[in-house]
Amino acid sequence: MKVFRLCMAATALASVLAGGTALADPVDKLEHVKVELVAPPLVHAHEQATKAAPRVIQFRMVIEEKKVVIDEENGTTLQAMTFNGSMPGPTMVVHEGDYVELTLVNPDTNALEHNIDFHAATGALGGASLTIVKPGEEAVLRFKADRSGVFIYHCAPEGMVPWHVVSGMSGTIMVLPRDGLKDAAGNALHYDRAYTIGEFDLYIPKDEDGNYKEYDTALESYGDTVEVMRGLIPTHVVFNGKVGALTGDGAMTAKVGESVLFIHASANRDTRPHLIGGHGDWVWETGKFANAPEKDLETWFIRGGSAGAAFYTFKQPGVYAYVNHNLIEAFELGAAGHVKVDGKWNDDLMKQVAAPRPVTAK
Amino acid sequence: MFKTLGIAALALALAPFASMAADGGKVNPSGEKLYKSSCVACHSTGAANAPKLGNKKAWEPIIARGMDEMMAVAINGRGAMPARGGTKADDAALRAAVEYMVSRVR
Ligand SMILES: [Cu+2]
């Protein structure tokens, strides 16, 4: 099989860029702010509209390779690779014009080399060629977040990009406009909470008896996994790392009258989110806030390799399902979660006029 | 088994470019198996600057250093190469995988 390689004189590039650091960099003088990341589906506290001047927002992520259970009912495992131990990696939030400064740590307990490619960044393969870290190394990358929107970040080590991505190494950065989100008419949209959903297409090999295989290390899973990947049919499609991660105790919550921003990212494969019983009031399905959002969507579409965002104000209580509306992918392969919503039922929007009963005579 | 491997290693050290397959065809099949399950991740594409399978130019200087040196790298790792190639394979399987990779440089 012909495998594509991105041939790039990474070392040469790094030395050219490093040459610039000898001069005073005006960005060094900007206010620097450290932000602690939180595990998905939560998003760290942040302002929406802001009066602050552009700043340097500092994040730190630690790469963790580990075996995870992706389907508790069947005990199926994945030799996962993660940013900060979670699938997806944590969502970072900054404002347009800020600088993102990430320290990427690869502890010596890992086996593999990693890096990071930010779709929000410009140059050097998204930062990938400047952040190649072996186990026991770390690197610091700074880039200007000069475009608003939700953007993927993912690992992209030369020669084995798809494997690292489908093994869990992706997440989202949200670059908010400095004056916050707007609807199509330019009216401000303020959300009360934001949730981040990372959808993962997984390719778990099976043995001769049809049982999912388990491996001792990530590299031992490589050869078989690539064979499944080449078939382009995932064995599982999950939100946030495993079947049912966003159900039960893990369900997202909201109240009637609250507005929620659902950030949905899929680094490798297309998906089509839908909120059963709800809508997308305002949706940026391509995820870029300088474009007017679409209104009243039933189902939206996230291209593989992108993130999108949907704004919805809940009007009815109950348990909603948030799914990939290829329903096989949702209910057979795992791409479904729940939103538990408290509040008062609205009979005007919906009313059960007659409960199910035997058919009455004409 | 031990004898075969010992001879193979010796032959390798003395005649770096000899093909292992030429050695009576006694290639341990577990080597190719381990290569195809794990080592292939880096050695098929040259990821992380790994010497590519079948690339004579890349392998010549490595083979010239001898089997002991290659096994030391395979067992302990070096640079981006993880210890035991990131697997739980035993020394015999690792040696077989090294021999397989060497045999593919003709
Ligand atoms: Cu990686």
Coordinates of C-alpha atoms and ligand atoms in Angstrom, one line a residue:
Chain A
M1 CA 0.0 0.0 0.0
K2 CA 1.2 3.4 -0.9
V3 CA 1.5 5.5 2.2
F4 CA 1.7 9.3 2.0
R5 CA 4.3 11.1 3.9
L6 CA 4.4 14.8 4.5
C7 CA 8.0 15.5 3.7
M8 CA 9.0 18.6 5.5
A9 CA 12.3 19.9 6.7
A10 CA 11.0 20.3 10.2
T11 CA 14.4 20.9 11.7
A12 CA 15.3 23.5 9.2
L13 CA 12.0 25.3 9.8
A14 CA 12.4 25.2 13.5
S15 CA 15.8 26.7 13.3
V16 CA 14.6 29.5 11.1
L17 CA 11.8 30.3 13.5
A18 CA 14.1 30.0 16.5
G19 CA 16.3 32.7 14.9
G20 CA 13.5 35.2 15.5
T21 CA 13.4 34.7 19.2
A22 CA 16.7 36.5 19.7
L23 CA 14.9 39.8 18.9
A24 CA 12.4 41.3 21.4
D25 CA 9.0 39.9 20.6
P26 CA 6.1 42.4 21.4
V27 CA 3.8 39.4 22.2
D28 CA 6.1 38.7 25.2
K29 CA 4.9 42.0 26.7
L30 CA 1.2 41.2 26.5
E31 CA -0.6 40.0 29.6
H32 CA -0.1 36.2 30.1
V33 CA -2.9 34.2 31.7
K34 CA -2.7 30.6 32.7
V35 CA -5.9 28.6 32.2
E36 CA -6.6 25.2 33.9
L37 CA -8.3 22.8 31.5
V38 CA -11.3 20.7 32.5
A39 CA -12.4 17.3 31.3
P40 CA -15.1 17.1 28.6
P41 CA -18.0 17.4 28.3
L42 CA -17.4 20.4 30.5
V43 CA -15.6 23.5 29.2
H44 CA -13.4 25.7 31.4
A45 CA -15.0 28.9 32.7
H46 CA -14.6 31.8 30.2
E47 CA -16.0 35.2 29.2
Q48 CA -18.2 35.4 26.1
A49 CA -18.1 39.1 25.1
T50 CA -15.0 40.6 26.6
K51 CA -13.5 44.0 27.1
A52 CA -10.0 42.6 27.7
A53 CA -7.2 43.5 25.3
P54 CA -5.6 40.6 23.4
R55 CA -3.6 38.4 25.8
V56 CA -1.4 35.3 25.7
I57 CA -3.5 32.4 27.1
Q58 CA -1.3 29.6 28.5
F59 CA -2.5 26.0 28.5
R60 CA -0.7 22.8 29.4
M61 CA -1.6 19.3 28.2
V62 CA -0.1 16.0 29.1
I63 CA -0.3 13.1 26.6
E64 CA -1.4 9.8 28.1
E65 CA -1.3 6.5 26.3
K66 CA -3.5 4.0 28.1
K67 CA -5.9 1.0 27.6
V68 CA -9.5 2.1 28.0
V69 CA -12.8 0.3 28.0
I70 CA -14.9 1.6 25.2
D71 CA -18.0 -0.6 25.7
E72 CA -18.6 -1.5 29.4
E73 CA -21.3 -4.0 28.5
N74 CA -19.0 -6.1 26.5
G75 CA -15.7 -5.1 28.1
T76 CA -14.2 -4.1 24.7
T77 CA -10.9 -2.2 25.0
L78 CA -9.0 0.3 23.0
Q79 CA -5.3 1.0 23.2
A80 CA -6.0 4.7 23.4
M81 CA -3.8 7.7 23.0
T82 CA -5.1 10.9 24.7
F83 CA -4.5 14.5 25.4
N84 CA -4.9 14.9 29.2
G85 CA -6.3 11.4 29.6
S86 CA -9.7 12.1 28.0
M87 CA -11.4 11.5 24.6
P88 CA -11.7 14.1 23.3
G89 CA -8.9 16.2 24.8
P90 CA -10.1 19.2 26.8
T91 CA -11.7 22.2 25.0
M92 CA -9.6 25.4 25.1
V93 CA -11.4 28.8 24.9
V94 CA -9.8 32.0 23.8
H95 CA -10.9 35.2 22.0
E96 CA -10.1 36.3 18.5
G97 CA -6.7 38.1 18.5
D98 CA -5.4 36.3 21.6
Y99 CA -2.3 34.1 21.4
V100 CA -2.5 30.5 22.4
E101 CA 0.6 29.2 24.2
L102 CA 0.5 25.5 24.7
T103 CA 3.0 23.4 26.6
L104 CA 2.7 19.9 25.3
V105 CA 4.1 17.3 27.6
N106 CA 4.9 13.7 26.6
P107 CA 5.9 11.9 29.9
D108 CA 8.5 9.1 29.8
T109 CA 5.8 6.6 30.8
N110 CA 4.5 6.8 27.2
A111 CA 6.1 4.7 24.4
L112 CA 5.5 6.9 21.3
E113 CA 6.4 10.3 19.8
H114 CA 3.5 12.8 19.5
N115 CA 2.8 16.3 18.4
I116 CA -0.2 18.7 17.8
D117 CA -1.8 20.2 14.8
F118 CA -4.2 23.1 15.5
H119 CA -6.7 23.8 12.7
A120 CA -7.0 27.3 14.2
A121 CA -3.3 28.0 13.6
T122 CA -1.3 29.2 10.6
G123 CA 1.9 27.5 9.4
A124 CA 4.2 24.6 10.2
L125 CA 1.4 22.0 9.6
G126 CA -0.7 23.6 12.3
G127 CA 2.2 23.5 14.7
A128 CA 2.8 19.8 14.2
S129 CA 6.4 20.1 12.9
L130 CA 7.3 22.4 15.9
T131 CA 5.9 20.2 18.6
I132 CA 7.3 16.7 18.0
V133 CA 8.0 15.4 21.5
K134 CA 9.5 12.0 22.4
P135 CA 8.6 10.4 25.7
G136 CA 10.3 12.4 28.4
E137 CA 10.1 15.7 26.4
E138 CA 7.9 18.8 26.2
A139 CA 7.6 21.6 23.8
V140 CA 5.9 25.1 23.9
L141 CA 4.1 26.4 20.9
R142 CA 2.5 29.9 20.5
F143 CA 0.2 30.9 17.7
K144 CA -2.2 33.8 17.1
A145 CA -5.8 32.8 17.2
D146 CA -6.8 35.3 14.4
R147 CA -9.9 33.5 13.2
S148 CA -13.0 32.9 15.3
G149 CA -14.8 29.6 15.4
V150 CA -14.5 26.1 16.8
F151 CA -11.6 24.2 15.4
I152 CA -10.1 20.7 15.8
Y153 CA -6.7 20.0 17.2
H154 CA -5.1 16.6 16.8
C155 CA -1.9 14.7 16.9
A156 CA -0.2 14.2 13.6
P157 CA 3.0 12.3 13.7
E158 CA 4.6 11.9 10.3
G159 CA 3.9 8.4 9.0
M160 CA 1.1 7.4 11.4
V161 CA -1.3 10.3 11.5
P162 CA -4.6 8.5 11.1
W163 CA -3.8 5.9 13.8
H164 CA -3.0 8.5 16.4
V165 CA -6.2 10.4 15.5
V166 CA -8.6 7.4 15.6
S167 CA -6.9 6.2 18.8
G168 CA -8.2 9.3 20.6
M169 CA -5.9 12.2 20.0
S170 CA -8.2 15.1 19.1
G171 CA -10.0 17.9 20.8
T172 CA -11.4 21.4 20.1
I173 CA -10.3 25.0 20.5
M174 CA -13.0 27.6 20.5
V175 CA -12.0 31.1 19.4
L176 CA -14.8 33.5 20.4
P177 CA -15.4 36.8 18.7
R178 CA -14.4 39.5 21.2
D179 CA -17.9 40.8 21.3
G180 CA -19.4 37.3 21.7
L181 CA -21.7 35.3 19.4
K182 CA -24.3 36.8 17.2
D183 CA -27.4 35.5 15.4
A184 CA -27.9 36.0 11.7
A185 CA -29.4 39.5 12.3
G186 CA -26.5 40.5 14.5
N187 CA -28.3 40.2 17.8
A188 CA -26.1 39.0 20.7
L189 CA -26.5 35.3 21.7
H190 CA -25.4 34.4 25.2
Y191 CA -25.2 30.8 26.3
D192 CA -25.7 29.7 29.9
R193 CA -23.5 26.6 29.5
A194 CA -21.3 25.0 26.9
Y195 CA -20.8 21.3 26.4
T196 CA -18.2 19.7 24.2
I197 CA -18.8 16.4 22.4
G198 CA -16.0 14.6 20.6
E199 CA -17.2 11.9 18.3
F200 CA -14.8 9.0 17.6
D201 CA -14.9 6.4 14.9
L202 CA -13.1 3.3 16.3
Y203 CA -11.6 0.4 14.5
I204 CA -11.2 -2.5 16.9
P205 CA -9.8 -5.8 15.4
K206 CA -11.6 -9.1 15.9
D207 CA -10.1 -12.6 16.3
E208 CA -11.0 -15.6 14.2
D209 CA -14.0 -16.3 16.5
G210 CA -15.4 -12.8 16.0
N211 CA -14.4 -11.5 19.4
Y212 CA -12.8 -8.1 19.8
K213 CA -9.1 -8.5 20.5
E214 CA -7.3 -7.0 23.5
Y215 CA -3.6 -5.9 23.3
D216 CA -0.9 -5.4 25.9
T217 CA 0.4 -2.2 24.2
A218 CA -0.6 0.4 21.6
L219 CA 2.0 -0.7 19.2
E220 CA 0.9 -4.4 19.4
S221 CA -2.5 -3.2 18.3
Y222 CA -1.1 -1.3 15.3
G223 CA -1.0 -3.9 12.5
D224 CA -4.5 -5.3 13.0
T225 CA -6.0 -1.9 13.6
V226 CA -4.7 -0.5 10.4
E227 CA -6.3 -3.4 8.5
V228 CA -9.7 -2.5 10.0
M229 CA -9.1 1.2 9.3
R230 CA -8.5 0.4 5.6
G231 CA -12.0 -1.2 5.4
L232 CA -13.4 2.3 6.3
I233 CA -16.1 0.7 8.5
P234 CA -15.8 1.6 12.2
T235 CA -16.6 -1.1 14.7
H236 CA -17.8 1.6 17.2
V237 CA -18.7 5.2 16.9
V238 CA -18.7 6.8 20.3
F239 CA -19.1 10.2 22.0
N240 CA -16.5 11.1 24.5
G241 CA -14.6 7.9 24.6
K242 CA -17.0 5.1 25.2
V243 CA -20.5 3.8 24.5
G244 CA -22.9 5.6 26.9
A245 CA -20.3 8.2 28.2
L246 CA -23.0 10.9 28.0
T247 CA -25.8 8.9 29.5
G248 CA -26.9 8.2 33.1
D249 CA -24.5 10.0 35.5
G250 CA -22.6 11.3 32.5
A251 CA -25.6 12.9 30.9
M252 CA -25.5 16.6 30.0
T253 CA -28.0 18.7 32.0
A254 CA -29.9 22.0 31.5
K255 CA -33.1 23.8 32.6
V256 CA -36.0 25.1 30.7
G257 CA -35.2 28.6 29.6
E258 CA -31.5 27.9 29.5
S259 CA -29.4 28.3 26.4
V260 CA -26.8 25.7 25.7
L261 CA -23.9 25.7 23.2
F262 CA -23.2 22.2 21.9
I263 CA -19.7 22.0 20.5
H264 CA -19.4 18.9 18.3
A265 CA -16.0 17.8 16.9
S266 CA -15.1 14.9 14.7
A267 CA -11.5 14.7 13.6
N268 CA -11.7 11.9 11.1
R269 CA -15.2 11.2 9.9
D270 CA -18.4 13.0 9.0
T271 CA -21.3 13.1 11.4
R272 CA -24.8 14.6 11.6
P273 CA -25.9 15.7 15.1
H274 CA -29.5 15.9 16.0
L275 CA -31.3 16.7 19.3
I276 CA -34.3 14.5 19.6
G277 CA -37.3 16.6 20.7
G278 CA -35.3 19.8 20.1
H279 CA -33.5 21.8 17.3
G280 CA -30.5 23.8 16.5
D281 CA -31.9 27.3 17.1
W282 CA -28.7 28.8 15.6
V283 CA -26.1 26.5 14.1
W284 CA -22.6 27.1 12.7
E285 CA -22.2 23.6 11.2
T286 CA -18.9 24.5 9.6
G287 CA -18.0 26.0 13.0
K288 CA -16.8 29.5 12.0
F289 CA -18.4 32.4 13.8
A290 CA -17.7 35.1 11.2
N291 CA -20.4 33.3 9.1
A292 CA -24.1 33.9 9.8
P293 CA -25.5 30.9 11.7
E294 CA -28.4 28.9 10.2
K295 CA -31.8 28.8 12.0
D296 CA -34.2 26.1 13.1
L297 CA -32.1 23.1 12.0
E298 CA -33.4 19.6 12.7
T299 CA -30.0 17.9 11.9
W300 CA -26.7 19.5 11.1
F301 CA -23.5 18.2 9.6
I302 CA -20.0 18.1 10.9
R303 CA -17.4 17.4 8.3
G304 CA -14.7 14.9 9.3
G305 CA -11.8 17.1 10.3
S306 CA -13.9 19.9 11.8
A307 CA -15.9 21.1 14.7
G308 CA -19.3 22.8 14.7
A309 CA -21.4 24.6 17.2
A310 CA -25.2 24.6 17.9
F311 CA -27.0 27.1 20.1
Y312 CA -30.3 25.9 21.6
T313 CA -32.7 27.3 24.3
F314 CA -34.6 24.5 26.0
K315 CA -38.4 25.0 26.1
Q316 CA -39.5 21.6 27.5
P317 CA -38.3 19.4 30.3
G318 CA -37.4 15.8 30.0
V319 CA -34.6 13.5 28.8
Y320 CA -33.5 14.4 25.3
A321 CA -31.2 12.3 23.2
Y322 CA -28.4 14.0 21.4
V323 CA -27.3 11.7 18.5
N324 CA -25.6 11.1 15.3
H325 CA -28.7 10.8 13.1
N326 CA -27.4 7.9 11.1
L327 CA -29.4 5.9 13.6
I328 CA -27.3 2.8 13.1
E329 CA -24.2 4.7 14.1
A330 CA -26.2 6.1 17.1
F331 CA -28.0 3.1 18.5
E332 CA -25.9 0.2 17.2
L333 CA -22.4 1.6 17.2
G334 CA -22.7 4.1 20.1
A335 CA -23.0 7.7 18.9
A336 CA -25.7 8.8 21.3
G337 CA -25.9 10.8 24.5
H338 CA -28.5 12.4 26.8
V339 CA -29.5 15.8 28.0
K340 CA -31.6 15.9 31.2
V341 CA -33.7 19.0 31.3
D342 CA -35.6 20.2 34.4
G343 CA -38.5 22.6 34.3
K344 CA -42.2 23.1 33.5
W345 CA -43.9 21.3 30.7
N346 CA -45.5 23.6 28.0
D347 CA -48.9 22.3 26.8
D348 CA -49.0 24.8 24.0
L349 CA -45.9 23.5 22.3
M350 CA -47.0 19.8 22.8
K351 CA -50.0 18.1 24.4
Q352 CA -51.0 14.5 24.7
V353 CA -54.7 14.8 23.7
A354 CA -55.4 11.1 24.3
A355 CA -53.0 8.6 25.9
P356 CA -52.6 5.4 23.9
R357 CA -55.9 3.4 24.1
P358 CA -57.7 0.8 22.1
V359 CA -58.9 2.0 18.8
T360 CA -62.3 3.7 19.3
A361 CA -65.2 3.0 16.9
K362 CA -66.0 5.5 14.2
Chain B
M1 CA 17.4 -22.9 17.7
F2 CA 20.1 -21.2 19.8
K3 CA 22.8 -22.5 17.6
T4 CA 21.0 -21.3 14.4
L5 CA 20.6 -17.9 15.9
G6 CA 24.1 -17.8 17.1
I7 CA 25.4 -18.6 13.7
A8 CA 23.1 -16.2 12.1
A9 CA 24.2 -13.4 14.3
L10 CA 27.9 -14.3 13.7
A11 CA 27.3 -14.5 9.9
L12 CA 25.6 -11.1 10.1
A13 CA 28.4 -9.5 12.0
L14 CA 31.1 -10.8 9.6
A15 CA 29.2 -10.5 6.4
P16 CA 26.9 -7.5 6.9
F17 CA 25.1 -7.7 3.6
A18 CA 24.4 -11.4 3.6
S19 CA 20.7 -12.2 3.2
M20 CA 19.2 -14.1 6.1
A21 CA 16.9 -16.0 3.8
A22 CA 20.0 -17.4 2.0
D23 CA 20.9 -19.1 5.3
G24 CA 19.2 -22.3 4.4
G25 CA 15.8 -20.5 4.5
K26 CA 15.7 -20.8 8.3
V27 CA 13.8 -17.6 9.0
N28 CA 11.8 -17.6 12.3
P29 CA 8.2 -16.9 11.2
S30 CA 7.4 -15.1 14.4
G31 CA 9.7 -12.3 13.2
E32 CA 7.6 -11.4 10.3
K33 CA 4.5 -11.7 12.5
L34 CA 5.8 -9.3 15.1
Y35 CA 7.1 -6.9 12.4
K36 CA 3.6 -6.8 10.7
S37 CA 1.7 -6.3 14.0
S38 CA 3.9 -3.6 15.5
C39 CA 7.3 -2.6 14.0
V40 CA 5.5 -1.8 10.7
A41 CA 4.0 1.3 12.4
C42 CA 7.3 3.1 12.0
H43 CA 9.5 0.9 9.8
S44 CA 7.1 0.8 6.9
T45 CA 6.9 4.6 6.5
G46 CA 10.0 5.8 8.2
A47 CA 7.9 7.5 10.8
A48 CA 10.1 9.2 13.5
N49 CA 13.1 8.6 11.2
A50 CA 12.9 4.9 11.6
P51 CA 15.0 3.0 8.9
K52 CA 12.4 1.8 6.4
L53 CA 12.0 -1.9 5.7
G54 CA 13.9 -2.8 2.5
N55 CA 15.9 0.5 2.4
K56 CA 19.4 -0.9 1.9
K57 CA 21.1 2.5 2.3
A58 CA 19.5 3.1 5.7
W59 CA 20.1 -0.4 7.0
E60 CA 23.7 -0.9 5.8
P61 CA 25.4 1.1 8.6
I62 CA 23.0 -0.4 11.2
I63 CA 23.7 -4.0 10.1
A64 CA 27.4 -3.2 10.0
R65 CA 27.3 -2.5 13.8
G66 CA 26.2 -6.1 14.3
M67 CA 23.4 -8.1 15.8
D68 CA 24.3 -7.4 19.5
E69 CA 24.0 -3.6 18.8
M70 CA 20.7 -4.1 16.9
M71 CA 19.3 -6.2 19.7
A72 CA 20.4 -3.6 22.3
V73 CA 18.4 -1.0 20.4
A74 CA 15.4 -3.4 20.0
I75 CA 15.4 -4.3 23.7
N76 CA 16.2 -0.9 25.3
G77 CA 15.0 1.5 22.6
R78 CA 16.8 4.5 21.3
G79 CA 15.6 7.9 20.2
A80 CA 12.0 7.6 19.2
M81 CA 12.2 3.8 19.1
P82 CA 10.5 2.6 22.3
A83 CA 12.0 -0.3 24.3
R84 CA 11.0 -3.6 22.8
G85 CA 9.5 -1.7 19.9
G86 CA 6.7 -0.7 22.2
T87 CA 5.6 -4.3 22.7
K88 CA 5.8 -7.0 25.3
A89 CA 7.6 -9.4 22.9
D90 CA 10.4 -11.5 24.4
D91 CA 14.0 -11.4 23.2
A92 CA 13.6 -14.3 20.8
A93 CA 10.7 -12.7 19.1
L94 CA 12.5 -9.4 18.9
R95 CA 15.5 -11.1 17.5
A96 CA 13.4 -12.8 14.9
A97 CA 11.8 -9.4 14.0
V98 CA 15.3 -7.9 13.6
E99 CA 16.4 -10.8 11.5
Y100 CA 13.3 -10.4 9.3
M101 CA 14.0 -6.7 8.8
V102 CA 17.6 -7.5 8.0
S103 CA 16.5 -10.2 5.6
R104 CA 14.5 -7.7 3.6
V105 CA 17.6 -5.7 2.7
R106 CA 18.9 -7.3 -0.4
Ligands
CU1 CU 0.0 11.1 19.0

